[in-house]
């Protein structure tokens, strides 16, 4: 019988995690979704907390938390989706935001992922909008409840 599969989530800064997060984000956003490379990398990487999902010593997912409480760049490699990895990344960043004293977190969800975020307590607000040609919806989660 094989060893149990262990998912490990680790948070750090871009200096520590950037080179491990970059291939996942490139695969999901640039290759899979067709987002221009120039739109994927921004000045917020340097000031964000980056969560990595490790499975079998391979990084299979990533997400980031900006200082103002915005969660973004949630990405899980295609073969590893629907296995709870995105949920684990999201939970880790919500916990990090709470530990930093933030009262709310927000995110701009791709509309196909609205049900995923709603399952985690996020509520939609404002009108739908587009980012890099993809429909999105702002969502928020109250951390004071």
Short mmCIF file of N, CA and C in Angstrom, two decimals:
data_model
loop_
_atom_site.label_atom_id
_atom_site.label_comp_id
_atom_site.label_asym_id
_atom_site.label_seq_id
_atom_site.Cartn_x
_atom_site.Cartn_y
_atom_site.Cartn_z
N UNK A 1 0.84 -1.17 0.00
CA UNK A 1 0.00 0.00 0.00
C UNK A 1 0.89 1.24 0.00
N UNK A 2 0.58 2.24 -0.85
CA UNK A 2 1.38 3.44 -0.98
C UNK A 2 1.20 4.39 0.18
N UNK A 3 2.12 5.33 0.27
CA UNK A 3 2.04 6.35 1.30
C UNK A 3 0.86 7.28 1.01
N UNK A 4 0.23 7.83 2.06
CA UNK A 4 -0.88 8.76 1.83
C UNK A 4 -0.39 10.02 1.11
N UNK A 5 -1.27 10.56 0.28
CA UNK A 5 -0.95 11.79 -0.45
C UNK A 5 -1.06 12.95 0.52
N UNK A 6 0.00 13.75 0.60
CA UNK A 6 0.01 14.88 1.51
C UNK A 6 0.10 16.18 0.74
N UNK A 7 -0.91 16.99 0.89
CA UNK A 7 -0.90 18.32 0.32
C UNK A 7 -0.30 19.25 1.36
N UNK A 8 0.62 20.07 0.94
CA UNK A 8 1.24 21.02 1.84
C UNK A 8 1.08 22.42 1.26
N UNK A 9 0.61 23.36 2.08
CA UNK A 9 0.48 24.75 1.67
C UNK A 9 1.52 25.55 2.43
N UNK A 10 2.29 26.34 1.71
CA UNK A 10 3.33 27.17 2.34
C UNK A 10 3.18 28.60 1.83
N UNK A 11 3.29 29.57 2.74
CA UNK A 11 3.21 30.98 2.39
C UNK A 11 4.56 31.65 2.57
N UNK A 12 4.86 32.55 1.67
CA UNK A 12 6.08 33.34 1.76
C UNK A 12 5.97 34.53 0.83
N UNK A 13 7.10 35.21 0.61
CA UNK A 13 7.11 36.36 -0.28
C UNK A 13 7.52 35.93 -1.70
N UNK A 14 7.48 36.89 -2.63
CA UNK A 14 7.80 36.59 -4.02
C UNK A 14 9.28 36.21 -4.17
N UNK A 15 10.12 36.82 -3.37
CA UNK A 15 11.55 36.49 -3.44
C UNK A 15 11.77 35.01 -3.15
N UNK A 16 11.03 34.48 -2.19
CA UNK A 16 11.17 33.08 -1.79
C UNK A 16 10.41 32.13 -2.72
N UNK A 17 9.18 32.50 -3.09
CA UNK A 17 8.30 31.59 -3.83
C UNK A 17 8.12 31.91 -5.30
N UNK A 18 8.58 33.05 -5.75
CA UNK A 18 8.29 33.48 -7.12
C UNK A 18 8.69 32.51 -8.21
N UNK A 19 9.88 31.97 -8.11
CA UNK A 19 10.34 31.06 -9.17
C UNK A 19 9.56 29.75 -9.18
N UNK A 20 8.93 29.40 -8.07
CA UNK A 20 8.10 28.19 -8.02
C UNK A 20 6.67 28.50 -8.45
N UNK A 21 6.18 29.71 -8.17
CA UNK A 21 4.82 30.10 -8.55
C UNK A 21 4.73 30.43 -10.04
N UNK A 22 5.78 30.98 -10.59
CA UNK A 22 5.77 31.46 -11.98
C UNK A 22 5.34 30.40 -13.00
N UNK A 23 5.89 29.17 -12.97
CA UNK A 23 5.47 28.18 -13.97
C UNK A 23 3.98 27.81 -13.88
N UNK A 24 3.44 27.77 -12.68
CA UNK A 24 2.02 27.45 -12.51
C UNK A 24 1.17 28.57 -13.10
N UNK A 25 1.48 29.79 -12.76
CA UNK A 25 0.71 30.92 -13.29
C UNK A 25 0.86 31.02 -14.80
N UNK A 26 2.05 30.81 -15.31
CA UNK A 26 2.25 30.85 -16.77
C UNK A 26 1.40 29.78 -17.44
N UNK A 27 1.41 28.56 -16.90
CA UNK A 27 0.65 27.45 -17.48
C UNK A 27 -0.85 27.76 -17.50
N UNK A 28 -1.39 28.23 -16.37
CA UNK A 28 -2.83 28.46 -16.26
C UNK A 28 -3.27 29.73 -16.99
N UNK A 29 -2.61 30.84 -16.70
CA UNK A 29 -3.10 32.11 -17.22
C UNK A 29 -2.61 32.43 -18.63
N UNK A 30 -1.33 32.24 -18.90
CA UNK A 30 -0.77 32.61 -20.20
C UNK A 30 -1.07 31.54 -21.25
N UNK A 31 -0.73 30.29 -20.95
CA UNK A 31 -0.90 29.22 -21.95
C UNK A 31 -2.37 28.81 -22.07
N UNK A 32 -2.99 28.43 -20.95
CA UNK A 32 -4.35 27.89 -20.98
C UNK A 32 -5.40 28.95 -21.30
N UNK A 33 -5.30 30.14 -20.65
CA UNK A 33 -6.34 31.15 -20.81
C UNK A 33 -5.97 32.23 -21.83
N UNK A 34 -4.76 32.22 -22.32
CA UNK A 34 -4.37 33.17 -23.36
C UNK A 34 -4.15 34.59 -22.90
N UNK A 35 -3.88 34.78 -21.61
CA UNK A 35 -3.60 36.12 -21.09
C UNK A 35 -2.19 36.52 -21.53
N UNK A 36 -2.02 37.74 -22.05
CA UNK A 36 -0.68 38.16 -22.47
C UNK A 36 0.31 38.11 -21.30
N UNK A 37 1.50 37.64 -21.58
CA UNK A 37 2.55 37.54 -20.56
C UNK A 37 2.74 38.88 -19.85
N UNK A 38 2.65 39.98 -20.59
CA UNK A 38 2.87 41.31 -20.01
C UNK A 38 1.79 41.69 -19.00
N UNK A 39 0.62 41.04 -19.07
CA UNK A 39 -0.47 41.33 -18.13
C UNK A 39 -0.39 40.47 -16.86
N UNK A 40 0.35 39.39 -16.93
CA UNK A 40 0.38 38.45 -15.81
C UNK A 40 1.26 38.92 -14.66
N UNK A 41 2.37 39.53 -14.97
CA UNK A 41 3.34 39.92 -13.93
C UNK A 41 3.18 41.39 -13.63
N UNK A 42 3.09 41.74 -12.36
CA UNK A 42 2.89 43.15 -12.00
C UNK A 42 3.64 43.50 -10.72
N UNK A 43 3.54 44.75 -10.36
CA UNK A 43 4.26 45.26 -9.19
C UNK A 43 3.72 44.71 -7.88
N UNK A 44 2.53 44.12 -7.90
CA UNK A 44 1.94 43.60 -6.66
C UNK A 44 2.56 42.28 -6.21
N UNK A 45 3.24 41.57 -7.11
CA UNK A 45 3.90 40.34 -6.70
C UNK A 45 4.91 40.61 -5.59
N UNK A 46 5.64 41.69 -5.70
CA UNK A 46 6.71 42.00 -4.74
C UNK A 46 6.19 42.31 -3.34
N UNK A 47 4.93 42.74 -3.21
CA UNK A 47 4.40 43.15 -1.91
C UNK A 47 3.36 42.18 -1.36
N UNK A 48 3.13 41.08 -2.05
CA UNK A 48 2.08 40.13 -1.67
C UNK A 48 2.63 38.93 -0.92
N UNK A 49 1.74 38.27 -0.17
CA UNK A 49 2.02 36.96 0.39
C UNK A 49 1.63 35.94 -0.67
N UNK A 50 2.51 35.02 -0.98
CA UNK A 50 2.26 34.01 -2.00
C UNK A 50 2.11 32.64 -1.33
N UNK A 51 1.01 31.97 -1.63
CA UNK A 51 0.77 30.62 -1.13
C UNK A 51 1.08 29.64 -2.26
N UNK A 52 1.79 28.59 -1.92
CA UNK A 52 2.07 27.51 -2.87
C UNK A 52 1.46 26.23 -2.35
N UNK A 53 0.89 25.44 -3.26
CA UNK A 53 0.38 24.11 -2.93
C UNK A 53 1.37 23.08 -3.46
N UNK A 54 1.90 22.29 -2.55
CA UNK A 54 2.88 21.24 -2.89
C UNK A 54 2.20 19.89 -2.79
N UNK A 55 2.39 19.07 -3.81
CA UNK A 55 1.89 17.70 -3.82
C UNK A 55 3.01 16.84 -4.38
N UNK A 56 3.43 15.84 -3.63
CA UNK A 56 4.55 14.98 -4.06
C UNK A 56 5.78 15.83 -4.41
N UNK A 57 6.05 16.83 -3.61
CA UNK A 57 7.22 17.71 -3.80
C UNK A 57 7.18 18.51 -5.11
N UNK A 58 5.99 18.62 -5.70
CA UNK A 58 5.81 19.44 -6.90
C UNK A 58 4.82 20.55 -6.57
N UNK A 59 5.09 21.76 -7.04
CA UNK A 59 4.14 22.86 -6.87
C UNK A 59 3.04 22.69 -7.92
N UNK A 60 1.79 22.56 -7.43
CA UNK A 60 0.66 22.34 -8.34
C UNK A 60 -0.37 23.47 -8.29
N UNK A 61 -0.16 24.44 -7.39
CA UNK A 61 -1.10 25.55 -7.28
C UNK A 61 -0.47 26.73 -6.58
N UNK A 62 -1.04 27.90 -6.82
CA UNK A 62 -0.54 29.12 -6.19
C UNK A 62 -1.66 30.16 -6.11
N UNK A 63 -1.49 31.10 -5.22
CA UNK A 63 -2.40 32.23 -5.07
C UNK A 63 -1.66 33.30 -4.29
N UNK A 64 -2.19 34.53 -4.31
CA UNK A 64 -1.52 35.60 -3.57
C UNK A 64 -2.52 36.46 -2.81
N UNK A 65 -2.02 37.10 -1.76
CA UNK A 65 -2.78 38.03 -0.94
C UNK A 65 -2.05 39.35 -0.93
N UNK A 66 -2.71 40.40 -1.42
CA UNK A 66 -2.13 41.73 -1.41
C UNK A 66 -2.29 42.35 -0.03
N UNK A 67 -1.48 43.35 0.31
CA UNK A 67 -1.58 43.97 1.63
C UNK A 67 -2.96 44.54 1.96
N UNK A 68 -3.72 44.94 0.93
CA UNK A 68 -5.05 45.53 1.16
C UNK A 68 -6.15 44.47 1.30
N UNK A 69 -5.80 43.18 1.26
CA UNK A 69 -6.79 42.13 1.44
C UNK A 69 -7.35 41.55 0.15
N UNK A 70 -6.79 41.91 -0.98
CA UNK A 70 -7.26 41.34 -2.24
C UNK A 70 -6.54 40.01 -2.49
N UNK A 71 -7.32 38.97 -2.72
CA UNK A 71 -6.79 37.66 -3.08
C UNK A 71 -6.83 37.57 -4.60
N UNK A 72 -5.77 37.03 -5.17
CA UNK A 72 -5.75 36.92 -6.62
C UNK A 72 -4.76 35.89 -7.10
N UNK A 73 -4.71 35.79 -8.43
CA UNK A 73 -3.79 34.87 -9.12
C UNK A 73 -3.93 33.44 -8.60
N UNK A 74 -5.19 33.05 -8.29
CA UNK A 74 -5.48 31.67 -7.88
C UNK A 74 -5.31 30.78 -9.11
N UNK A 75 -4.42 29.83 -9.03
CA UNK A 75 -4.15 28.95 -10.16
C UNK A 75 -3.79 27.56 -9.67
N UNK A 76 -4.44 26.55 -10.24
CA UNK A 76 -4.12 25.16 -9.97
C UNK A 76 -3.92 24.48 -11.33
N UNK A 77 -2.84 23.75 -11.46
CA UNK A 77 -2.57 23.05 -12.72
C UNK A 77 -3.73 22.11 -13.06
N UNK A 78 -4.08 22.05 -14.34
CA UNK A 78 -5.27 21.32 -14.79
C UNK A 78 -5.40 19.90 -14.24
N UNK A 79 -4.35 19.08 -14.26
CA UNK A 79 -4.52 17.69 -13.78
C UNK A 79 -4.85 17.58 -12.29
N UNK A 80 -4.71 18.67 -11.54
CA UNK A 80 -4.88 18.61 -10.08
C UNK A 80 -6.14 19.34 -9.61
N UNK A 81 -6.97 19.80 -10.53
CA UNK A 81 -8.19 20.51 -10.15
C UNK A 81 -9.23 19.53 -9.60
N UNK A 82 -10.18 20.10 -8.86
CA UNK A 82 -11.29 19.36 -8.20
C UNK A 82 -10.79 18.35 -7.17
N UNK A 83 -9.63 18.62 -6.59
CA UNK A 83 -9.08 17.75 -5.54
C UNK A 83 -8.92 18.50 -4.21
N UNK A 84 -9.50 19.70 -4.12
CA UNK A 84 -9.42 20.47 -2.88
C UNK A 84 -8.22 21.37 -2.76
N UNK A 85 -7.40 21.45 -3.78
CA UNK A 85 -6.18 22.26 -3.72
C UNK A 85 -6.51 23.74 -3.71
N UNK A 86 -7.42 24.17 -4.58
CA UNK A 86 -7.84 25.57 -4.58
C UNK A 86 -8.47 25.96 -3.26
N UNK A 87 -9.27 25.07 -2.70
CA UNK A 87 -9.89 25.34 -1.39
C UNK A 87 -8.83 25.51 -0.31
N UNK A 88 -7.81 24.67 -0.34
CA UNK A 88 -6.74 24.76 0.66
C UNK A 88 -5.95 26.06 0.51
N UNK A 89 -5.66 26.46 -0.73
CA UNK A 89 -4.96 27.73 -0.96
C UNK A 89 -5.79 28.90 -0.45
N UNK A 90 -7.08 28.89 -0.79
CA UNK A 90 -7.97 29.97 -0.38
C UNK A 90 -8.06 30.05 1.15
N UNK A 91 -8.24 28.91 1.79
CA UNK A 91 -8.34 28.88 3.26
C UNK A 91 -7.07 29.42 3.91
N UNK A 92 -5.92 29.07 3.36
CA UNK A 92 -4.66 29.55 3.92
C UNK A 92 -4.54 31.07 3.80
N UNK A 93 -4.93 31.63 2.66
CA UNK A 93 -4.83 33.08 2.50
C UNK A 93 -5.87 33.82 3.33
N UNK A 94 -7.06 33.25 3.48
CA UNK A 94 -8.07 33.86 4.35
C UNK A 94 -7.56 33.86 5.79
N UNK A 95 -6.98 32.76 6.23
CA UNK A 95 -6.41 32.67 7.58
C UNK A 95 -5.27 33.69 7.75
N UNK A 96 -4.44 33.83 6.75
CA UNK A 96 -3.34 34.80 6.79
C UNK A 96 -3.88 36.22 6.91
N UNK A 97 -4.91 36.52 6.13
CA UNK A 97 -5.52 37.86 6.19
C UNK A 97 -6.09 38.13 7.58
N UNK A 98 -6.77 37.14 8.14
CA UNK A 98 -7.34 37.29 9.48
C UNK A 98 -6.23 37.52 10.51
N UNK A 99 -5.16 36.75 10.42
CA UNK A 99 -4.04 36.90 11.35
C UNK A 99 -3.38 38.27 11.23
N UNK A 100 -3.47 38.87 10.07
CA UNK A 100 -2.89 40.21 9.87
C UNK A 100 -3.85 41.32 10.29
N UNK A 101 -5.00 40.94 10.80
CA UNK A 101 -5.94 41.93 11.32
C UNK A 101 -6.87 42.53 10.28
N UNK A 102 -6.94 41.94 9.09
CA UNK A 102 -7.85 42.46 8.07
C UNK A 102 -9.28 42.08 8.42
N UNK A 103 -10.23 42.98 8.18
CA UNK A 103 -11.64 42.72 8.48
C UNK A 103 -12.37 42.03 7.33
N UNK A 104 -11.88 42.23 6.11
CA UNK A 104 -12.50 41.61 4.94
C UNK A 104 -11.40 41.24 3.95
N UNK A 105 -11.74 40.31 3.08
CA UNK A 105 -10.92 40.03 1.91
C UNK A 105 -11.84 40.14 0.70
N UNK A 106 -11.25 40.43 -0.44
CA UNK A 106 -12.04 40.54 -1.66
C UNK A 106 -11.25 39.89 -2.78
N UNK A 107 -11.96 39.61 -3.85
CA UNK A 107 -11.31 39.06 -5.03
C UNK A 107 -12.15 39.36 -6.25
N UNK A 108 -11.53 39.30 -7.39
CA UNK A 108 -12.21 39.48 -8.66
C UNK A 108 -12.23 38.10 -9.31
N UNK A 109 -13.37 37.42 -9.21
CA UNK A 109 -13.48 36.03 -9.63
C UNK A 109 -13.84 35.93 -11.11
N UNK A 110 -13.17 35.02 -11.82
CA UNK A 110 -13.64 34.68 -13.15
C UNK A 110 -15.04 34.09 -12.96
N UNK A 111 -15.97 34.47 -13.83
CA UNK A 111 -17.37 34.10 -13.58
C UNK A 111 -17.59 32.59 -13.53
N UNK A 112 -16.78 31.81 -14.21
CA UNK A 112 -16.95 30.35 -14.13
C UNK A 112 -16.62 29.81 -12.74
N UNK A 113 -15.95 30.62 -11.90
CA UNK A 113 -15.55 30.17 -10.57
C UNK A 113 -16.41 30.76 -9.45
N UNK A 114 -17.51 31.44 -9.79
CA UNK A 114 -18.34 32.07 -8.76
C UNK A 114 -18.86 31.07 -7.73
N UNK A 115 -19.31 29.92 -8.17
CA UNK A 115 -19.86 28.93 -7.24
C UNK A 115 -18.77 28.42 -6.28
N UNK A 116 -17.55 28.27 -6.78
CA UNK A 116 -16.43 27.85 -5.93
C UNK A 116 -16.24 28.83 -4.78
N UNK A 117 -16.17 30.11 -5.10
CA UNK A 117 -15.95 31.11 -4.05
C UNK A 117 -17.16 31.26 -3.13
N UNK A 118 -18.36 31.16 -3.69
CA UNK A 118 -19.58 31.25 -2.88
C UNK A 118 -19.61 30.11 -1.85
N UNK A 119 -19.14 28.94 -2.25
CA UNK A 119 -19.08 27.78 -1.34
C UNK A 119 -18.19 28.09 -0.14
N UNK A 120 -17.26 29.01 -0.31
CA UNK A 120 -16.35 29.39 0.77
C UNK A 120 -16.79 30.67 1.49
N UNK A 121 -18.03 31.08 1.26
CA UNK A 121 -18.60 32.20 1.99
C UNK A 121 -18.47 33.56 1.32
N UNK A 122 -17.85 33.64 0.16
CA UNK A 122 -17.73 34.91 -0.54
C UNK A 122 -19.07 35.31 -1.14
N UNK A 123 -19.34 36.63 -1.14
CA UNK A 123 -20.58 37.16 -1.70
C UNK A 123 -20.25 38.14 -2.82
N UNK A 124 -21.00 38.03 -3.91
CA UNK A 124 -20.80 38.93 -5.05
C UNK A 124 -21.26 40.34 -4.71
N UNK A 125 -20.57 41.33 -5.28
CA UNK A 125 -21.02 42.72 -5.16
C UNK A 125 -20.61 43.47 -6.42
N UNK A 126 -21.36 44.53 -6.69
CA UNK A 126 -21.07 45.35 -7.86
C UNK A 126 -21.41 44.65 -9.16
N UNK A 127 -21.27 45.39 -10.25
CA UNK A 127 -21.58 44.81 -11.56
C UNK A 127 -20.46 43.91 -12.07
N UNK A 128 -20.80 42.95 -12.93
CA UNK A 128 -19.75 42.16 -13.58
C UNK A 128 -18.84 43.08 -14.40
N UNK A 129 -17.61 42.67 -14.60
CA UNK A 129 -16.66 43.46 -15.37
C UNK A 129 -15.72 42.52 -16.12
N UNK A 130 -14.91 43.09 -16.98
CA UNK A 130 -13.94 42.30 -17.72
C UNK A 130 -12.53 42.64 -17.29
N UNK A 131 -11.71 41.63 -17.20
CA UNK A 131 -10.28 41.79 -16.99
C UNK A 131 -9.58 40.95 -18.04
N UNK A 132 -8.67 41.52 -18.74
CA UNK A 132 -7.93 40.86 -19.82
C UNK A 132 -8.85 40.03 -20.73
N UNK A 133 -10.02 40.58 -21.03
CA UNK A 133 -10.95 39.94 -21.94
C UNK A 133 -11.75 38.80 -21.35
N UNK A 134 -11.68 38.59 -20.03
CA UNK A 134 -12.39 37.49 -19.36
C UNK A 134 -13.41 38.07 -18.39
N UNK A 135 -14.67 37.59 -18.44
CA UNK A 135 -15.69 38.11 -17.50
C UNK A 135 -15.33 37.79 -16.04
N UNK A 136 -15.48 38.80 -15.18
CA UNK A 136 -15.17 38.68 -13.76
C UNK A 136 -16.30 39.29 -12.92
N UNK A 137 -16.30 38.96 -11.64
CA UNK A 137 -17.24 39.51 -10.68
C UNK A 137 -16.51 39.75 -9.36
N UNK A 138 -16.67 40.95 -8.79
CA UNK A 138 -16.10 41.21 -7.48
C UNK A 138 -16.84 40.40 -6.43
N UNK A 139 -16.09 39.85 -5.46
CA UNK A 139 -16.67 39.10 -4.35
C UNK A 139 -15.93 39.49 -3.07
N UNK A 140 -16.61 39.38 -1.94
CA UNK A 140 -16.02 39.74 -0.66
C UNK A 140 -16.37 38.72 0.41
N UNK A 141 -15.52 38.65 1.41
CA UNK A 141 -15.75 37.78 2.56
C UNK A 141 -15.47 38.58 3.82
N UNK A 142 -16.45 38.62 4.72
CA UNK A 142 -16.32 39.30 6.00
C UNK A 142 -15.58 38.39 6.98
N UNK A 143 -14.46 38.85 7.50
CA UNK A 143 -13.66 38.04 8.43
C UNK A 143 -14.04 38.28 9.88
N UNK A 144 -14.98 39.16 10.14
CA UNK A 144 -15.36 39.49 11.52
C UNK A 144 -16.49 38.60 12.03
N UNK A 145 -17.03 37.75 11.20
CA UNK A 145 -18.16 36.91 11.62
C UNK A 145 -17.68 35.74 12.45
#
